[in-house]
């Protein structure tokens, strides 16, 4: 088991260093990574819009009722 870890750790380190260098030198790779992050953020926003609407409606009703009382 320990021997396997001794083989995997250097391989993993080389892969991480190679990926980091590729990200620094390649604008296309950087653009692809950023576009996938933007897409993920868009999907998260779309999913949370319903939750926000569910929260905003009662808050708005409370605000209107409190203004009527004043």
Tab-separated table of C-alpha atoms in Angstrom:
chain	number	residue	atom	x	y	z
A	1	UNK	CA	0.000	0.000	0.000
A	2	UNK	CA	2.772	2.428	0.934
A	3	UNK	CA	4.630	1.676	-2.288
A	4	UNK	CA	1.572	2.626	-4.321
A	5	UNK	CA	1.365	5.979	-2.556
A	6	UNK	CA	5.060	6.601	-3.224
A	7	UNK	CA	4.384	6.097	-6.924
A	8	UNK	CA	1.152	8.094	-7.110
A	9	UNK	CA	2.278	11.199	-5.247
A	10	UNK	CA	5.059	12.176	-7.733
A	11	UNK	CA	2.755	11.465	-10.686
A	12	UNK	CA	0.042	13.633	-9.159
A	13	UNK	CA	2.537	16.401	-8.396
A	14	UNK	CA	3.815	16.417	-11.988
A	15	UNK	CA	0.241	16.537	-13.317
A	16	UNK	CA	-0.651	19.490	-11.074
A	17	UNK	CA	2.499	21.389	-12.027
A	18	UNK	CA	1.907	20.678	-15.730
A	19	UNK	CA	-1.705	21.848	-15.520
A	20	UNK	CA	-0.647	25.022	-13.708
A	21	UNK	CA	1.970	25.830	-16.345
A	22	UNK	CA	-0.548	25.123	-19.119
A	23	UNK	CA	-3.051	27.492	-17.472
A	24	UNK	CA	-0.417	30.224	-17.302
A	25	UNK	CA	0.784	29.829	-20.882
A	26	UNK	CA	-2.406	28.955	-22.763
A	27	UNK	CA	-5.126	31.599	-23.057
A	28	UNK	CA	-7.428	29.097	-24.790
A	29	UNK	CA	-7.275	26.673	-21.873
A	30	UNK	CA	-7.819	29.517	-19.420
A	31	UNK	CA	-10.812	30.710	-21.458
A	32	UNK	CA	-12.357	27.234	-21.511
A	33	UNK	CA	-11.969	26.876	-17.756
A	34	UNK	CA	-13.480	30.310	-17.147
A	35	UNK	CA	-16.389	29.661	-19.504
A	36	UNK	CA	-17.251	26.441	-17.701
A	37	UNK	CA	-17.200	28.308	-14.383
A	38	UNK	CA	-19.472	31.006	-15.824
A	39	UNK	CA	-21.910	28.365	-17.089
A	40	UNK	CA	-21.968	26.741	-13.660
A	41	UNK	CA	-22.661	30.104	-12.012
A	42	UNK	CA	-25.494	30.759	-14.502
A	43	UNK	CA	-27.134	27.444	-13.686
A	44	UNK	CA	-26.831	28.114	-9.954
A	45	UNK	CA	-28.462	31.533	-10.398
A	46	UNK	CA	-31.311	30.053	-12.447
A	47	UNK	CA	-31.916	27.386	-9.811
A	48	UNK	CA	-31.926	29.912	-6.981
A	49	UNK	CA	-34.329	32.367	-8.670
A	50	UNK	CA	-37.339	30.306	-7.568
A	51	UNK	CA	-36.105	30.221	-3.990
A	52	UNK	CA	-35.573	33.971	-4.016
A	53	UNK	CA	-39.091	34.522	-5.339
A	54	UNK	CA	-40.499	32.264	-2.623
A	55	UNK	CA	-38.687	34.318	0.016
A	56	UNK	CA	-39.364	37.734	-1.509
A	57	UNK	CA	-43.144	37.351	-1.736
A	58	UNK	CA	-43.784	36.938	2.018
A	59	UNK	CA	-41.254	39.650	2.843
A	60	UNK	CA	-43.015	42.017	0.444
A	61	UNK	CA	-46.393	41.195	1.976
A	62	UNK	CA	-45.053	41.892	5.450
A	63	UNK	CA	-43.641	45.233	4.300
A	64	UNK	CA	-46.947	46.255	2.710
A	65	UNK	CA	-48.915	45.268	5.833
A	66	UNK	CA	-46.564	47.163	8.096
A	67	UNK	CA	-46.872	50.303	5.927
A	68	UNK	CA	-50.674	50.061	6.073
A	69	UNK	CA	-50.553	49.944	9.880
A	70	UNK	CA	-48.554	53.157	10.038
